[in-house]
XYZ file of C-alpha atoms in Angstrom:
321
model
C -50.941 11.516 -17.812
C -49.261 14.873 -18.366
C -45.754 14.452 -19.928
C -44.039 16.161 -16.995
C -45.964 14.016 -14.516
C -45.049 10.930 -16.529
C -41.379 11.947 -16.483
C -41.378 12.529 -12.726
C -43.096 9.183 -12.180
C -40.454 7.501 -14.345
C -37.635 9.129 -12.424
C -39.179 8.096 -9.108
C -39.573 4.531 -10.345
C -35.944 4.443 -11.510
C -34.766 5.912 -8.207
C -36.804 3.325 -6.275
C -35.317 0.513 -8.342
C -31.772 1.821 -7.788
C -32.393 2.231 -4.075
C -33.780 -1.279 -3.789
C -30.825 -2.634 -5.792
C -28.390 -0.782 -3.544
C -30.086 -2.136 -0.417
C -29.913 -5.670 -1.824
C -26.142 -5.445 -2.178
C -24.394 -7.717 -1.469
C -26.301 -10.833 -2.461
C -23.301 -12.873 -3.665
C -19.580 -13.200 -2.855
C -17.286 -10.207 -3.397
C -13.895 -10.533 -5.067
C -11.116 -8.360 -3.649
C -8.095 -8.274 -5.922
C -4.611 -7.963 -4.384
C -1.710 -7.001 -6.646
C 0.868 -9.068 -4.771
C 1.465 -12.797 -4.114
C -0.039 -14.719 -1.179
C 1.873 -14.473 2.087
C 3.336 -11.022 1.489
C 2.739 -7.988 3.730
C -0.143 -6.605 1.647
C -1.820 -9.999 1.303
C -1.630 -10.652 5.051
C -3.330 -7.381 5.986
C -5.937 -7.683 3.226
C -7.004 -11.123 4.475
C -7.530 -9.858 8.026
C -9.823 -7.117 6.719
C -11.574 -9.394 4.192
C -12.422 -11.932 6.895
C -14.058 -9.290 9.063
C -15.942 -7.780 6.109
C -17.265 -11.257 5.273
C -18.695 -11.562 8.769
C -20.252 -8.095 8.654
C -21.737 -8.330 5.156
C -22.949 -11.918 5.365
C -21.167 -12.708 2.095
C -17.692 -14.068 1.454
C -15.061 -11.486 0.543
C -12.609 -13.598 -1.422
C -9.006 -12.503 -1.930
C -7.826 -12.908 -5.538
C -4.056 -12.449 -5.936
C -3.090 -10.901 -9.287
C 0.605 -9.994 -9.003
C 2.763 -8.581 -11.769
C 3.983 -5.398 -13.470
C 4.284 -3.488 -10.206
C 0.567 -3.727 -9.516
C -0.478 -2.540 -12.975
C -2.072 -5.858 -13.980
C -4.446 -5.727 -11.014
C -5.132 -2.010 -11.434
C -6.048 -2.412 -15.100
C -8.288 -5.356 -14.260
C -10.250 -3.257 -11.756
C -10.426 -0.234 -14.067
C -12.238 -2.446 -16.593
C -14.276 -4.552 -14.147
C -18.080 -4.314 -13.854
C -18.998 -1.444 -11.534
C -21.449 -3.537 -9.520
C -19.705 -3.618 -6.133
C -18.618 -7.236 -6.509
C -15.051 -6.573 -7.682
C -12.821 -4.425 -5.463
C -9.130 -3.575 -5.454
C -7.099 -3.851 -2.265
C -4.446 -1.441 -3.505
C -1.174 -0.025 -2.268
C 0.953 3.009 -3.067
C 1.747 1.235 -6.358
C -1.426 2.860 -7.696
C 0.292 6.276 -7.531
C 3.825 5.078 -8.344
C 2.967 3.155 -11.523
C 1.933 6.151 -13.649
C 5.315 7.802 -13.018
C 7.369 4.631 -13.358
C 5.935 3.246 -16.599
C 5.812 5.174 -19.875
C 2.266 3.878 -20.351
C -0.302 2.452 -17.966
C -3.796 1.424 -19.011
C -5.580 3.168 -16.167
C -5.967 6.638 -14.722
C -5.575 6.663 -10.932
C -7.977 9.565 -10.430
C -10.554 8.801 -13.132
C -10.855 5.010 -13.239
C -11.398 4.260 -9.547
C -13.892 5.154 -6.841
C -11.913 5.503 -3.583
C -13.544 3.609 -0.723
C -11.174 4.097 2.218
C -7.595 4.026 3.351
C -7.096 0.949 5.495
C -3.603 0.766 6.952
C -0.102 2.111 6.796
C 2.835 -0.230 7.284
C 6.057 1.515 8.375
C 9.287 0.372 6.784
C 12.614 -0.324 8.431
C 16.113 0.636 7.341
C 17.874 -2.660 8.027
C 21.532 -3.540 7.507
C 23.589 -6.700 7.486
C 24.799 -7.171 11.091
C 28.428 -7.333 9.939
C 28.180 -3.763 8.665
C 29.975 -1.504 11.193
C 27.031 0.859 11.633
C 24.761 0.954 14.659
C 22.962 4.209 13.933
C 21.748 6.143 10.917
C 24.612 8.625 11.325
C 27.199 5.829 11.351
C 25.529 4.255 8.325
C 25.601 7.518 6.367
C 29.223 8.198 7.361
C 30.151 4.711 6.164
C 28.285 5.157 2.880
C 30.019 8.478 2.246
C 33.412 6.884 2.888
C 32.625 4.140 0.337
C 30.832 5.868 -2.554
C 29.085 3.383 -4.821
C 30.182 0.388 -2.734
C 27.029 -0.192 -0.647
C 24.335 -2.227 -2.406
C 20.705 -2.288 -1.388
C 18.060 -4.961 -1.972
C 14.528 -4.160 -3.077
C 11.441 -6.208 -3.844
C 11.657 -5.019 -7.464
C 12.350 -1.992 -9.609
C 9.896 0.791 -8.896
C 8.415 -0.763 -5.768
C 8.194 1.371 -2.669
C 11.101 -0.603 -1.177
C 13.245 0.520 -4.120
C 12.045 4.120 -4.106
C 12.399 4.523 -0.326
C 16.091 3.603 -0.543
C 16.497 5.804 -3.610
C 14.862 8.664 -1.692
C 17.235 8.059 1.229
C 20.227 8.187 -1.125
C 18.991 11.322 -2.902
C 18.125 13.185 0.299
C 21.479 12.436 1.963
C 23.713 12.579 -1.109
C 25.137 9.066 -0.658
C 26.001 6.944 -3.710
C 24.533 3.417 -3.531
C 23.766 0.578 -5.943
C 20.302 -0.903 -6.432
C 19.882 -4.699 -6.627
C 16.255 -5.573 -7.476
C 14.724 -8.937 -6.522
C 11.458 -10.664 -7.353
C 9.892 -9.899 -4.004
C 11.050 -9.004 -0.506
C 11.866 -12.561 0.617
C 14.874 -13.208 -1.664
C 16.110 -9.654 -1.112
C 16.091 -10.135 2.653
C 17.812 -13.526 2.363
C 20.674 -11.996 0.361
C 20.876 -9.066 2.766
C 21.175 -11.449 5.716
C 23.893 -13.430 3.915
C 25.880 -10.291 3.084
C 25.298 -10.217 -0.687
C 23.807 -6.738 -0.174
C 24.384 -4.283 2.656
C 21.042 -2.621 3.385
C 17.350 -2.555 2.572
C 14.279 -0.517 3.456
C 11.361 -2.937 3.669
C 8.030 -3.241 5.440
C 8.231 -3.834 9.156
C 6.166 -7.038 9.081
C 8.637 -8.712 6.698
C 11.790 -7.363 8.372
C 10.685 -8.013 11.959
C 11.589 -11.743 12.194
C 15.092 -11.005 10.852
C 15.663 -8.188 13.338
C 14.330 -10.154 16.295
C 16.610 -13.148 15.711
C 19.681 -11.054 14.899
C 19.990 -11.882 11.205
C 19.599 -8.157 10.464
C 20.134 -4.953 12.439
C 17.373 -2.349 12.340
C 18.576 1.257 12.363
C 15.403 3.315 11.932
C 11.801 3.280 10.734
C 10.756 5.260 7.683
C 7.445 6.640 8.998
C 7.072 9.935 10.830
C 6.317 8.212 14.139
C 7.934 5.259 15.879
C 6.495 1.772 15.567
C 4.893 0.036 18.528
C 6.516 -3.286 17.552
C 10.048 -1.805 17.453
C 9.676 1.144 19.843
C 13.424 1.534 20.450
C 14.139 2.291 16.799
C 14.139 6.021 16.009
C 12.518 7.381 12.869
C 14.646 8.578 9.970
C 13.063 11.977 10.605
C 14.390 11.900 14.183
C 17.761 10.753 12.881
C 18.399 13.921 10.899
C 16.442 13.285 7.689
C 13.855 15.988 8.233
C 10.408 15.142 6.869
C 11.351 11.675 5.641
C 8.124 9.677 5.363
C 7.848 6.544 3.250
C 5.313 4.283 4.915
C 3.663 1.669 2.694
C -0.006 2.628 2.791
C -2.940 0.493 1.636
C -6.563 1.102 0.752
C -9.602 -0.129 -1.137
C -10.998 1.237 -4.391
C -13.817 0.132 -6.689
C -14.358 0.708 -10.431
C -15.152 4.374 -11.080
C -18.839 3.966 -12.027
C -19.750 2.027 -8.884
C -22.942 3.317 -7.274
C -22.296 5.992 -4.652
C -24.669 4.091 -2.327
C -22.470 0.998 -2.551
C -19.270 3.010 -2.121
C -20.708 4.642 0.989
C -21.873 1.288 2.370
C -18.422 -0.151 1.730
C -16.782 2.806 3.438
C -19.004 2.341 6.481
C -18.271 -1.390 6.642
C -14.508 -0.934 6.170
C -14.348 1.628 8.968
C -16.429 -0.658 11.169
C -14.047 -3.548 10.443
C -10.994 -1.410 11.194
C -12.512 -0.431 14.550
C -13.021 -4.056 15.606
C -10.661 -5.018 18.467
C -9.642 -8.323 16.877
C -8.752 -6.644 13.581
C -6.809 -3.904 15.340
C -4.891 -6.500 17.373
C -3.998 -8.546 14.298
C -2.861 -5.485 12.349
C -0.867 -4.207 15.330
C 0.924 -7.563 15.472
C 1.974 -6.945 11.867
C 3.250 -3.480 12.782
C 0.467 -1.888 10.713
C -1.149 1.383 11.746
C -4.937 1.426 11.281
C -6.184 4.351 9.184
C -9.775 4.497 7.910
C -11.636 7.706 7.097
C -14.028 8.911 4.404
C -14.003 8.240 0.676
C -13.326 11.927 0.066
C -10.291 11.802 2.342
C -8.914 8.858 0.413
C -9.492 10.688 -2.888
C -7.561 13.680 -1.538
C -4.761 11.361 -0.395
C -4.440 9.894 -3.899
C -4.301 13.392 -5.422
C -1.511 14.441 -3.073
C 0.524 11.227 -3.396
C 0.678 11.219 -7.211
C 2.987 14.271 -7.533
C 5.017 13.297 -4.472
C 5.986 9.896 -5.834
C 6.377 11.255 -9.369
C 9.153 13.467 -8.001
C 10.787 10.537 -6.177
C 10.694 8.440 -9.372
C 12.144 11.313 -11.423
C 14.911 11.998 -8.892
C 15.822 8.299 -8.725
C 15.882 7.870 -12.492
C 13.908 4.630 -12.100
C 12.082 3.194 -15.088
C 10.342 -0.159 -15.347
C 9.618 -0.455 -19.081
């Protein structure tokens, strides 16, 4: 056989093997790592999507919670995982915040992951203790300006989006506030309801029960559009903070070297899952906005979010080392 013919035949054989391998995927359960504890807002949404993907793919998509270090533990795990399509990362905005917040992270957001798709965006709510004499964003800001440094805000931890959203609010409006970090949203909300702190910006699905039963007062949502679960609350943008947008978005990535065929199949299946009426209803009940889209669109989103949150981190002075 002529050398060139032999080479072409070899390439065709390799291509056929790769194609067959790609078509065989998945033939065993898939692990989807979540960087936060069970029962939290990210975990809840990820499980809705994982259940539907399991039904579509005919293989279990198992949620594996790996919390810690602001999501860096999970991100590093995925960056070093086998690129075979059986280990995925259900990630949040922490993947673009971490590199700015920590002096060293053991992953590169743009080089170590293959973006699959954006999944959902969860608006956040500016909530205050009901004893605080503020029933609008304007009244809240006026109160904060009259008491510089006296209003404390809860967060789910230093460098989390709940911390940085409040820091961004303070920076953009010029108010002086004090940050009180907690190990998760739950204890932060409990102390806010009891009056230990005065305000918090947290995801709508965690704040909602407190607002509905009167333990907290919602003043505004942090996304650019109003939420369907709290339609009477204005946005911060509407309330005079032009362009304020701090929704907690989520998505799925795979290790960087994952086959493009598998990434495309995953993208198709994720978009199909997000279009399913039952999934949409469950996410809507959590106050989550369904996103979806192409892998390329998610890659572009990551590129644009990195500098945006780097500026927020720099302006806030936050460091997590």
